[in-house]
Amino acid sequence: MKKRLSRIITRSGDKGSTSLADGSRLSKQSARIEAMGCVDELNSFVGLFLSELDNQNELYDSFLRVQNDLFDLGGELAMPGNNLLEEAQWQSLEQLTEHLNADLPALENFILPGGSRLISLCHVVRSVARRAERRVIALAEQEDVNPASRIYLNRLSDVSFVAARWLAKANDEKEVLWKQRPKPQL
């Protein structure tokens, strides 16, 4: 692999703008940069989740693939017009969701993000994926964005929710269920 970055501190962003891969500059608060930042944050949380997951767990390779896909998505956002994610990637997440969900009991109540640290981190991945999806959709309302990328983030949130439930079952942990407050009596 050839060198890509020789200088980290460039000072070029000190006034609130940053460069895209083509050298064009955007405000750091633009919709594109916000979407890129959310995808980067999501990738970091997937990395944190993986750091807690046993690498022998059947989810490990799938979420490692997710990290690579998210890096591609970040590259796609940094290079407008380049579509790096394809239908096969979100379909893979869909298949994983169906596989993990097959032996889970039907939902009878809302599940709170909690339980073990590992399950909680999986829920963080889910919620940050939803935020990244919202930011990519906001960008898509202004500019062309690869539809496969929007779908991918939606499927990632779905698979993360099901993976949290699957981990609870696999580790014989109870899911944290929402308990509705009793209505006050008048």
mmCIF file of C-alpha atoms in Angstrom:
data_model
loop_
_atom_site.group_PDB
_atom_site.id
_atom_site.type_symbol
_atom_site.label_atom_id
_atom_site.label_comp_id
_atom_site.label_asym_id
_atom_site.label_seq_id
_atom_site.Cartn_x
_atom_site.Cartn_y
_atom_site.Cartn_z
ATOM 1 C CA MET A 1 0.000 0.000 0.000
ATOM 2 C CA LYS A 2 1.392 3.380 -0.918
ATOM 3 C CA LYS A 3 1.587 6.235 1.584
ATOM 4 C CA ARG A 4 -1.620 8.217 1.740
ATOM 5 C CA LEU A 5 -0.972 10.740 4.497
ATOM 6 C CA SER A 6 2.389 12.227 5.227
ATOM 7 C CA ARG A 7 1.118 15.154 7.311
ATOM 8 C CA ILE A 8 -1.664 14.936 9.859
ATOM 9 C CA ILE A 9 -1.689 18.545 11.079
ATOM 10 C CA THR A 10 -2.376 20.672 8.017
ATOM 11 C CA ARG A 11 -4.082 23.696 9.636
ATOM 12 C CA SER A 12 -6.284 23.855 6.535
ATOM 13 C CA GLY A 13 -9.418 23.224 8.599
ATOM 14 C CA ASP A 14 -8.749 25.822 11.270
ATOM 15 C CA LYS A 15 -11.278 28.227 9.775
ATOM 16 C CA GLY A 16 -14.159 25.745 9.703
ATOM 17 C CA SER A 17 -13.844 24.043 6.342
ATOM 18 C CA THR A 18 -12.519 20.664 5.279
ATOM 19 C CA SER A 19 -11.529 18.932 2.050
ATOM 20 C CA LEU A 20 -13.308 16.199 0.185
ATOM 21 C CA ALA A 21 -11.326 13.538 -1.649
ATOM 22 C CA ASP A 22 -11.421 15.592 -4.864
ATOM 23 C CA GLY A 23 -9.817 18.581 -3.104
ATOM 24 C CA SER A 24 -12.973 20.696 -2.975
ATOM 25 C CA ARG A 25 -13.696 22.342 0.365
ATOM 26 C CA LEU A 26 -16.908 22.367 2.381
ATOM 27 C CA SER A 27 -17.989 23.902 5.651
ATOM 28 C CA LYS A 28 -17.560 21.449 8.500
ATOM 29 C CA GLN A 29 -21.245 21.941 9.271
ATOM 30 C CA SER A 30 -22.454 21.015 5.770
ATOM 31 C CA ALA A 31 -24.878 18.119 5.391
ATOM 32 C CA ARG A 32 -22.217 16.022 3.612
ATOM 33 C CA ILE A 33 -19.583 16.506 6.323
ATOM 34 C CA GLU A 34 -22.197 15.853 9.032
ATOM 35 C CA ALA A 35 -23.152 12.575 7.312
ATOM 36 C CA MET A 36 -19.479 11.601 6.971
ATOM 37 C CA GLY A 37 -18.901 12.337 10.662
ATOM 38 C CA CYS A 38 -21.870 10.254 11.763
ATOM 39 C CA VAL A 39 -20.748 7.310 9.640
ATOM 40 C CA ASP A 40 -17.243 7.632 11.128
ATOM 41 C CA GLU A 41 -18.704 7.720 14.646
ATOM 42 C CA LEU A 42 -20.833 4.675 13.855
ATOM 43 C CA ASN A 43 -17.756 2.817 12.629
ATOM 44 C CA SER A 44 -15.991 3.675 15.895
ATOM 45 C CA PHE A 45 -18.877 2.250 17.915
ATOM 46 C CA VAL A 46 -18.863 -0.916 15.807
ATOM 47 C CA GLY A 47 -15.160 -1.178 16.653
ATOM 48 C CA LEU A 48 -15.927 -0.784 20.354
ATOM 49 C CA PHE A 49 -18.641 -3.444 20.095
ATOM 50 C CA LEU A 50 -16.184 -5.782 18.345
ATOM 51 C CA SER A 51 -13.588 -5.181 21.057
ATOM 52 C CA GLU A 52 -16.036 -6.652 23.571
ATOM 53 C CA LEU A 53 -17.200 -9.493 21.335
ATOM 54 C CA ASP A 54 -15.367 -12.810 21.429
ATOM 55 C CA ASN A 55 -13.758 -13.216 18.017
ATOM 56 C CA GLN A 56 -15.077 -16.777 17.986
ATOM 57 C CA ASN A 57 -18.658 -15.492 18.174
ATOM 58 C CA GLU A 58 -20.488 -15.961 14.884
ATOM 59 C CA LEU A 59 -21.307 -12.236 14.828
ATOM 60 C CA TYR A 60 -17.661 -11.202 14.826
ATOM 61 C CA ASP A 61 -16.866 -11.650 11.125
ATOM 62 C CA SER A 62 -20.171 -10.075 10.105
ATOM 63 C CA PHE A 63 -19.576 -6.927 12.148
ATOM 64 C CA LEU A 64 -15.956 -6.777 11.005
ATOM 65 C CA ARG A 65 -17.352 -6.749 7.460
ATOM 66 C CA VAL A 66 -19.707 -3.956 8.582
ATOM 67 C CA GLN A 67 -16.680 -1.892 9.616
ATOM 68 C CA ASN A 68 -15.187 -2.257 6.147
ATOM 69 C CA ASP A 69 -18.532 -1.407 4.523
ATOM 70 C CA LEU A 70 -18.854 1.707 6.709
ATOM 71 C CA PHE A 71 -15.355 2.771 5.702
ATOM 72 C CA ASP A 72 -16.449 2.393 2.074
ATOM 73 C CA LEU A 73 -19.572 4.424 2.827
ATOM 74 C CA GLY A 74 -17.413 7.172 4.310
ATOM 75 C CA GLY A 75 -15.304 7.105 1.153
ATOM 76 C CA GLU A 76 -18.434 7.269 -0.953
ATOM 77 C CA LEU A 77 -19.552 10.377 0.929
ATOM 78 C CA ALA A 78 -16.074 11.914 0.579
ATOM 79 C CA MET A 79 -16.119 11.304 -3.189
ATOM 80 C CA PRO A 80 -19.515 12.501 -4.472
ATOM 81 C CA GLY A 81 -20.654 10.448 -7.435
ATOM 82 C CA ASN A 82 -18.690 7.319 -6.499
ATOM 83 C CA ASN A 83 -20.973 4.499 -5.418
ATOM 84 C CA LEU A 84 -19.036 1.941 -3.395
ATOM 85 C CA LEU A 85 -21.864 0.123 -1.609
ATOM 86 C CA GLU A 86 -24.082 -2.223 -3.569
ATOM 87 C CA GLU A 87 -27.334 -4.062 -3.043
ATOM 88 C CA ALA A 88 -25.439 -7.241 -2.106
ATOM 89 C CA GLN A 89 -24.077 -5.555 1.035
ATOM 90 C CA TRP A 90 -27.444 -4.545 2.464
ATOM 91 C CA GLN A 91 -28.915 -7.889 1.383
ATOM 92 C CA SER A 92 -26.196 -9.608 3.402
ATOM 93 C CA LEU A 93 -27.322 -7.677 6.490
ATOM 94 C CA GLU A 94 -30.919 -8.602 5.740
ATOM 95 C CA GLN A 95 -30.002 -12.293 5.532
ATOM 96 C CA LEU A 96 -28.059 -12.083 8.795
ATOM 97 C CA THR A 97 -31.039 -10.435 10.473
ATOM 98 C CA GLU A 98 -33.354 -13.216 9.315
ATOM 99 C CA HIS A 99 -30.855 -15.887 10.407
ATOM 100 C CA LEU A 100 -30.407 -14.411 13.898
ATOM 101 C CA ASN A 101 -34.104 -13.739 14.354
ATOM 102 C CA ALA A 102 -35.210 -17.243 13.338
ATOM 103 C CA ASP A 103 -34.900 -18.781 16.816
ATOM 104 C CA LEU A 104 -35.772 -15.730 18.899
ATOM 105 C CA PRO A 105 -39.083 -15.527 20.721
ATOM 106 C CA ALA A 106 -41.646 -13.111 19.333
ATOM 107 C CA LEU A 107 -41.531 -9.628 20.814
ATOM 108 C CA GLU A 108 -44.236 -9.077 23.394
ATOM 109 C CA ASN A 109 -42.911 -5.826 24.799
ATOM 110 C CA PHE A 110 -40.499 -3.033 24.003
ATOM 111 C CA ILE A 111 -36.883 -3.765 24.834
ATOM 112 C CA LEU A 112 -34.715 -1.212 26.581
ATOM 113 C CA PRO A 113 -31.072 -0.817 25.596
ATOM 114 C CA GLY A 114 -29.403 -2.515 28.508
ATOM 115 C CA GLY A 115 -28.369 -5.745 30.124
ATOM 116 C CA SER A 116 -24.715 -6.604 29.767
ATOM 117 C CA ARG A 117 -22.071 -4.203 28.466
ATOM 118 C CA LEU A 118 -21.882 -6.170 25.211
ATOM 119 C CA ILE A 119 -25.634 -6.014 24.600
ATOM 120 C CA SER A 120 -25.703 -2.332 25.540
ATOM 121 C CA LEU A 121 -22.927 -1.621 23.028
ATOM 122 C CA CYS A 122 -24.891 -3.436 20.347
ATOM 123 C CA HIS A 123 -27.834 -1.107 21.097
ATOM 124 C CA VAL A 124 -25.487 1.894 20.842
ATOM 125 C CA VAL A 125 -24.500 0.671 17.368
ATOM 126 C CA ARG A 126 -28.226 0.440 16.542
ATOM 127 C CA SER A 127 -29.047 3.952 17.693
ATOM 128 C CA VAL A 128 -25.980 5.574 16.105
ATOM 129 C CA ALA A 129 -26.814 3.742 12.850
ATOM 130 C CA ARG A 130 -30.239 5.400 12.969
ATOM 131 C CA ARG A 131 -28.627 8.821 13.420
ATOM 132 C CA ALA A 132 -26.212 8.204 10.547
ATOM 133 C CA GLU A 133 -29.173 7.120 8.430
ATOM 134 C CA ARG A 134 -31.012 10.370 9.243
ATOM 135 C CA ARG A 135 -27.947 12.419 8.289
ATOM 136 C CA VAL A 136 -27.487 10.562 5.008
ATOM 137 C CA ILE A 137 -31.189 11.058 4.234
ATOM 138 C CA ALA A 138 -30.842 14.786 4.989
ATOM 139 C CA LEU A 139 -27.953 14.908 2.528
ATOM 140 C CA ALA A 140 -29.993 12.949 -0.038
ATOM 141 C CA GLU A 141 -32.676 15.635 0.141
ATOM 142 C CA GLN A 142 -30.069 18.113 -1.143
ATOM 143 C CA GLU A 143 -27.823 16.008 -3.401
ATOM 144 C CA ASP A 144 -27.686 12.632 -5.097
ATOM 145 C CA VAL A 145 -26.737 9.861 -2.671
ATOM 146 C CA ASN A 146 -26.379 6.184 -3.444
ATOM 147 C CA PRO A 147 -29.728 4.580 -2.478
ATOM 148 C CA ALA A 148 -27.878 1.405 -1.422
ATOM 149 C CA SER A 149 -26.111 3.410 1.286
ATOM 150 C CA ARG A 150 -29.357 4.615 2.835
ATOM 151 C CA ILE A 151 -30.776 1.100 2.778
ATOM 152 C CA TYR A 152 -27.533 -0.287 4.233
ATOM 153 C CA LEU A 153 -27.752 1.979 7.290
ATOM 154 C CA ASN A 154 -31.389 1.021 7.809
ATOM 155 C CA ARG A 155 -30.524 -2.687 7.661
ATOM 156 C CA LEU A 156 -27.552 -2.168 9.981
ATOM 157 C CA SER A 157 -29.854 -0.751 12.619
ATOM 158 C CA ASP A 158 -32.217 -3.707 12.176
ATOM 159 C CA VAL A 159 -29.468 -6.313 12.440
ATOM 160 C CA SER A 160 -28.004 -4.570 15.496
ATOM 161 C CA PHE A 161 -31.339 -4.753 17.307
ATOM 162 C CA VAL A 162 -31.741 -8.434 16.479
ATOM 163 C CA ALA A 163 -28.083 -9.134 17.318
ATOM 164 C CA ALA A 164 -28.606 -7.627 20.781
ATOM 165 C CA ARG A 165 -31.572 -9.958 21.314
ATOM 166 C CA TRP A 166 -29.591 -12.901 19.908
ATOM 167 C CA LEU A 167 -26.675 -12.184 22.251
ATOM 168 C CA ALA A 168 -29.023 -12.069 25.226
ATOM 169 C CA LYS A 169 -30.404 -15.478 24.319
ATOM 170 C CA ALA A 170 -26.979 -16.957 23.479
ATOM 171 C CA ASN A 171 -25.547 -15.732 26.793
ATOM 172 C CA ASP A 172 -28.647 -16.737 28.771
ATOM 173 C CA GLU A 173 -29.305 -13.137 29.813
ATOM 174 C CA LYS A 174 -32.690 -11.600 30.343
ATOM 175 C CA GLU A 175 -33.645 -8.781 28.038
ATOM 176 C CA VAL A 176 -34.447 -5.520 29.766
ATOM 177 C CA LEU A 177 -38.115 -4.906 29.109
ATOM 178 C CA TRP A 178 -39.921 -1.590 29.211
ATOM 179 C CA LYS A 179 -42.423 -1.387 32.036
ATOM 180 C CA GLN A 180 -45.295 0.967 31.475
ATOM 181 C CA ARG A 181 -46.086 3.148 34.442
ATOM 182 C CA PRO A 182 -49.512 2.601 35.907
ATOM 183 C CA LYS A 183 -51.878 5.364 34.949
ATOM 184 C CA PRO A 184 -52.649 7.658 37.846
ATOM 185 C CA GLN A 185 -56.062 7.169 39.263
ATOM 186 C CA LEU A 186 -58.245 10.245 39.431
#
